[in-house]
Every structure is written in C-alpha cells, then in structure tokens.
C-alpha positions as CSV (number, residue, x, y, z in Angstrom):
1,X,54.6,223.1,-10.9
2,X,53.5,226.0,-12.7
3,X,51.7,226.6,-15.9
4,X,53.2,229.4,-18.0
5,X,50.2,231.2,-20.0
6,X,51.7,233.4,-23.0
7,X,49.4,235.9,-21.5
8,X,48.2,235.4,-18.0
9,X,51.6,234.5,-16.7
10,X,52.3,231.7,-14.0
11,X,49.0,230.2,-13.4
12,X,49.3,228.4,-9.7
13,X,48.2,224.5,-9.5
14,X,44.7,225.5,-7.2
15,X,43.4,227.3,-10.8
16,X,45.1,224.7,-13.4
17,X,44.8,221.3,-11.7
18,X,41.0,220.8,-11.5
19,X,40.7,221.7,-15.5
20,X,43.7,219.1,-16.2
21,X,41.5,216.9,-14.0
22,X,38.2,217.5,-15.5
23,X,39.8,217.7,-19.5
24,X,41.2,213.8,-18.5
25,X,44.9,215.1,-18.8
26,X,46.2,214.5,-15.3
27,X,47.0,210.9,-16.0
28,X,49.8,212.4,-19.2
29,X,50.8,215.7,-16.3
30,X,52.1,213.0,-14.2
31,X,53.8,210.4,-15.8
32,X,55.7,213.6,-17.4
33,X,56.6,214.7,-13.6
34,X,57.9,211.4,-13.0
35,X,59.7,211.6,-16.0
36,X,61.1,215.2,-15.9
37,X,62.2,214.6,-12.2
38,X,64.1,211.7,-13.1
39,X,66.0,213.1,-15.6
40,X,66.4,216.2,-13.4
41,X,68.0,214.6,-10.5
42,X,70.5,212.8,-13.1
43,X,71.1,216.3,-14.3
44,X,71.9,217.6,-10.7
45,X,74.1,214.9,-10.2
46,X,76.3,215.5,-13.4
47,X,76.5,219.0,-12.3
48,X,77.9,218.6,-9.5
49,X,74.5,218.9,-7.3
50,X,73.7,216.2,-5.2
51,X,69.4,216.1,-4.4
52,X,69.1,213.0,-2.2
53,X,65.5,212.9,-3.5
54,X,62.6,214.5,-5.1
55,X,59.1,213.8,-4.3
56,X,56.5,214.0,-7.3
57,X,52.2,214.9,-6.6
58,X,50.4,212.0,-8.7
59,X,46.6,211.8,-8.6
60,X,44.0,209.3,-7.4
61,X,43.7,208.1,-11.3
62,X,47.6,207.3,-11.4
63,X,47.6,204.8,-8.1
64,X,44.6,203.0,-9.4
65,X,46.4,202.3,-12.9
66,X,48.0,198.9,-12.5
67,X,50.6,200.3,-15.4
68,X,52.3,202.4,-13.3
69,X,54.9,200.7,-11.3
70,X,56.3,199.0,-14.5
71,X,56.0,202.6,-15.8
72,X,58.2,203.6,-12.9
73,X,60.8,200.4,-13.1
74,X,60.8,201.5,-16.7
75,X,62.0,205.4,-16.2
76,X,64.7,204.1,-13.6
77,X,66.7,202.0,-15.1
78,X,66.5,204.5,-18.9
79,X,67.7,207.1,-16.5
80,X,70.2,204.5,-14.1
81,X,68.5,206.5,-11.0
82,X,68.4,204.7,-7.7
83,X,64.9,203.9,-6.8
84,X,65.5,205.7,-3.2
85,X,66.1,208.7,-5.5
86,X,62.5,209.3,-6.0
87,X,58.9,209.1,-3.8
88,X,55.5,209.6,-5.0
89,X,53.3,211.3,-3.1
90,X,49.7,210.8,-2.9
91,X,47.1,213.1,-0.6
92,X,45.2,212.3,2.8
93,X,41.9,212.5,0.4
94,X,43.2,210.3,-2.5
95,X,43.7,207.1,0.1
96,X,40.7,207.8,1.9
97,X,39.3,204.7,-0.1
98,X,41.3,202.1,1.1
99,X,40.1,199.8,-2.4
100,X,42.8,196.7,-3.3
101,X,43.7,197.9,-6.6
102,X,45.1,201.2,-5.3
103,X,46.9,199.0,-2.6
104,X,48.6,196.9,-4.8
105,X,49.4,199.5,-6.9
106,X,51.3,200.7,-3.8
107,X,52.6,198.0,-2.6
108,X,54.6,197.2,-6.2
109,X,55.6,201.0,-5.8
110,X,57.3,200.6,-2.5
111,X,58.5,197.0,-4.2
112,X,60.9,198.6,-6.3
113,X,62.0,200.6,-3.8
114,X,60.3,204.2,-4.4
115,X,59.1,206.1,-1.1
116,X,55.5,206.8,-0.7
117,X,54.5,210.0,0.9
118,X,50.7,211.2,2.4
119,X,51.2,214.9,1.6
120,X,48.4,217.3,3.6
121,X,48.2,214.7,6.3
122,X,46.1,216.0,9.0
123,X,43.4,218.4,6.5
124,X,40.6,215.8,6.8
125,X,39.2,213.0,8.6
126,X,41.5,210.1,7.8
127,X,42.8,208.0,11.0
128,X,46.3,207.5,12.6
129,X,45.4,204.2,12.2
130,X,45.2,204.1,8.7
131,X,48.8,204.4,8.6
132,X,49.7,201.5,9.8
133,X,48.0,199.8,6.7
134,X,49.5,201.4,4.0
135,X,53.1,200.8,2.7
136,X,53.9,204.6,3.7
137,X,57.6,205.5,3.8
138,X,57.0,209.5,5.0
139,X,54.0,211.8,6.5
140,X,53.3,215.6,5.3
141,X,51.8,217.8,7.9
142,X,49.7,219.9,6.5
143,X,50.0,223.5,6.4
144,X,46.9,224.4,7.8
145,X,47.7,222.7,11.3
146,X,51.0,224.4,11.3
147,X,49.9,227.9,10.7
148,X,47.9,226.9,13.9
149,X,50.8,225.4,16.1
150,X,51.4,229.0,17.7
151,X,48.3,229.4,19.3
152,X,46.0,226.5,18.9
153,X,46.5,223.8,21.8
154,X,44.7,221.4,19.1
155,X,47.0,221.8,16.2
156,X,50.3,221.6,19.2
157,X,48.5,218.2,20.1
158,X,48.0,216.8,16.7
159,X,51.1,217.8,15.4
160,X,52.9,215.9,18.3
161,X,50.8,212.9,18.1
162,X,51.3,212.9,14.2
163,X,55.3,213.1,14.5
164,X,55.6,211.0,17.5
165,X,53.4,208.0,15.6
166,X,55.0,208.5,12.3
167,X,58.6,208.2,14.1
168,X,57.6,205.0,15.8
169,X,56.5,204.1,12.7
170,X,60.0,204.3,10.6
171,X,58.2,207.1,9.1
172,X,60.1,210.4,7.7
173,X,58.0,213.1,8.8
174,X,57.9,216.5,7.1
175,X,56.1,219.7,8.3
176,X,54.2,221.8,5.2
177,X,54.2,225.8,5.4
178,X,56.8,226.6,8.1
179,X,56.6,230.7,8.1
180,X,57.7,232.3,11.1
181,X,60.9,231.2,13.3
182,X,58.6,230.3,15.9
183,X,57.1,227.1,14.2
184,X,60.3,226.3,13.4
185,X,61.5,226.6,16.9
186,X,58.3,224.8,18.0
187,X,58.9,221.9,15.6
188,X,62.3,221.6,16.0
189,X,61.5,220.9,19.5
190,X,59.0,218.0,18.6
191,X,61.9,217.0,16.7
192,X,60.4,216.6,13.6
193,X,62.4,215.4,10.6
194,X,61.9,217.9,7.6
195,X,60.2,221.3,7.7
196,X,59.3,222.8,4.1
197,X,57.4,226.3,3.7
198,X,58.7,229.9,2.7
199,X,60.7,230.5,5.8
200,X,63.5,228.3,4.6
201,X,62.7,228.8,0.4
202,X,60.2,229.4,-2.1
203,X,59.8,227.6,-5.1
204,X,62.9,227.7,-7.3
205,X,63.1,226.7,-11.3
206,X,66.1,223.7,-11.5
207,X,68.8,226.2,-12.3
208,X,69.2,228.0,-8.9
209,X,68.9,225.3,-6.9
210,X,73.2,225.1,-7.2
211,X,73.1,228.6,-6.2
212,X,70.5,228.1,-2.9
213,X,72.0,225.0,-1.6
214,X,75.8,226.6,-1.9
215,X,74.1,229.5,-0.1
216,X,72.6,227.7,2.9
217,X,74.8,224.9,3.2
218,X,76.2,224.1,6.5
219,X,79.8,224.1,7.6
C-alpha cells in the first residue's frame, strides 16, 4: 500500500502508517484493505487471473475489535470469495500480548476459514513456543534475518529452526526480503515454502499482475 500525495508522490507505509495510527484512522485503512482485496481477487478471477490468495496487514486495534470476524463473514459472502481466498496478517509485536479478547477474535477468524499469518516473525523477542498457542495458519520470516543468512551462523540457525517448527507445525512458511540468488539458494535448500522480496518482484499496482505471472509462469 502506498499513499499517493498530489505533491510529494508515493509516500511509503514507514512515513504514513504511524500518522494513520496516531489520527485513529487505521481501524477505516483496514477494513477498506479487506474490502478492496476481496473485490480484487474476484476481479482477477473474472479476468482470467487466478491469485490463490492475498494476505492483508491489519493492526493491533482491528484483532481486539470483536466486530471483525462478522465484518469478514460479511465481505465474503457480498463478494461469493472462498474464505481460503484471503489471510490476515498480524505482526510478531501486535500478539506479543497474548490478552483473550484478541484470541477470540482469532480464533472466530480462523473459524470461518481465513488464514492467519505472523508477518516479521523473528524481529523481536516473541518465543517459538508461542506458536503453538495461537490459531496460526503461516509464519513470515523477517527480512532482517534473511539479509543475514549469508554470513551470520545465527540468522542460518534461526531461520532453520523457524521453518523446520513451522513445517511440523502445518504451518506455511514464507521468507520476507529474498535479494540475491544466494538466499534463495540457501532457502530453497531449507526447503522453505514461499520466498517474497525484490529478487523475484517488486510491488506491482493490480493491472500488471496478468502481465508478471504470464511472464514467469512455469512450463
């Protein structure tokens, strides 16, 4: 996401999200992400393009609001989009406090049948352990331990650890900020499930996504 300043151009999320945060408008960003991406991926489809699944950021203030799994049931069935369709993903810092509101709130999520994401998972101080107590259908590894994997034995360690618990874990596990070939080869080896970063794409607006995926699809 990116906001579009008549004057200052594309404004990245690190400068724009903490005002949205601090003005109390976070809460409206999100439910319209869940919204747009619904309708997007029904747009895809029609088109010919089929996205198995798009993943949506939501905020600490979203999981605690008990409104927003009937929000979610709601925005499926006006768009007829498979629950599978669509996972909400929450940071390492945002579940940090495990409190039973923001659990239950998780647990309806994963009720309906939405996947639940930890995007930047290995950035802070939150335990393997915690995993298994949350309704988690897929881990992110964050970026910064993968810029690392090259030549830090630590970040190699963690990032096995992290894929080999999320895999025994049913867990889908995705590596953040894949750059050079030789992370790639590295995490291809650890057989990791997804790698995402600007080696493979950068961001793309909806329309040329038909246009990438015709371009790197695989015989």
């Amino acid at each position: 996401a990116r906001l579009r300043h008549p004057h200052l151009g594309n404004i990245f999320p690190s400068r724009c999200i903490s005002v949205a945060e601090n003005t109390g408008q976070m809460e409206a960003i999100g439910m319209w992400s869940l919204e747009e991406a619904c309708r997007q991926i029904v747009a895809w489809e029609r088109a010919g393009l089929h996205v198995p699944r798009v993943a949506v950021n939501l905020s600490g203030a979203h999981l605690c609001s008990t409104r927003l799994p009937q929000a979610l049931a709601v925005m499926l069935a006006h768009h007829g989009l498979e629950p599978q369709r669509l996972t909400v993903e929450l940071t390492e810092s945002t579940v940090m406090d495990e409190n039973e509101d923001m659990l239950a709130v998780l647990h309806a999520i994963r009720a309906l049948g939405v996947g639940l994401s930890i995007d930047d998972f290995g950035a802070g101080f939150s335990s393997l352990s915690r995993l298994t107590r949350l309704p988690l259908t897929e881990i992110k590894i964050d970026r910064s331990v993968v810029a690392q994997l090259e030549t830090d034995a630590r970040a190699q360690a963690l990032t096995t650890a992290m894929i080999g618990v999320g895999t025994m874990l049913g867990m889908t596990v995705v590596a953040e900020g894949v750059e050079t070939l030789a992370q790639q080869a590295q995490l291809e080896q650890l057989q990791c499930d997804v790698l995402q970063g600007y080696l493979l794409a950068r961001p793309l607006p909806p329309h040329e996504m038909g246009e990438w995926v015709s371009g790197n699809a695989k015989d």
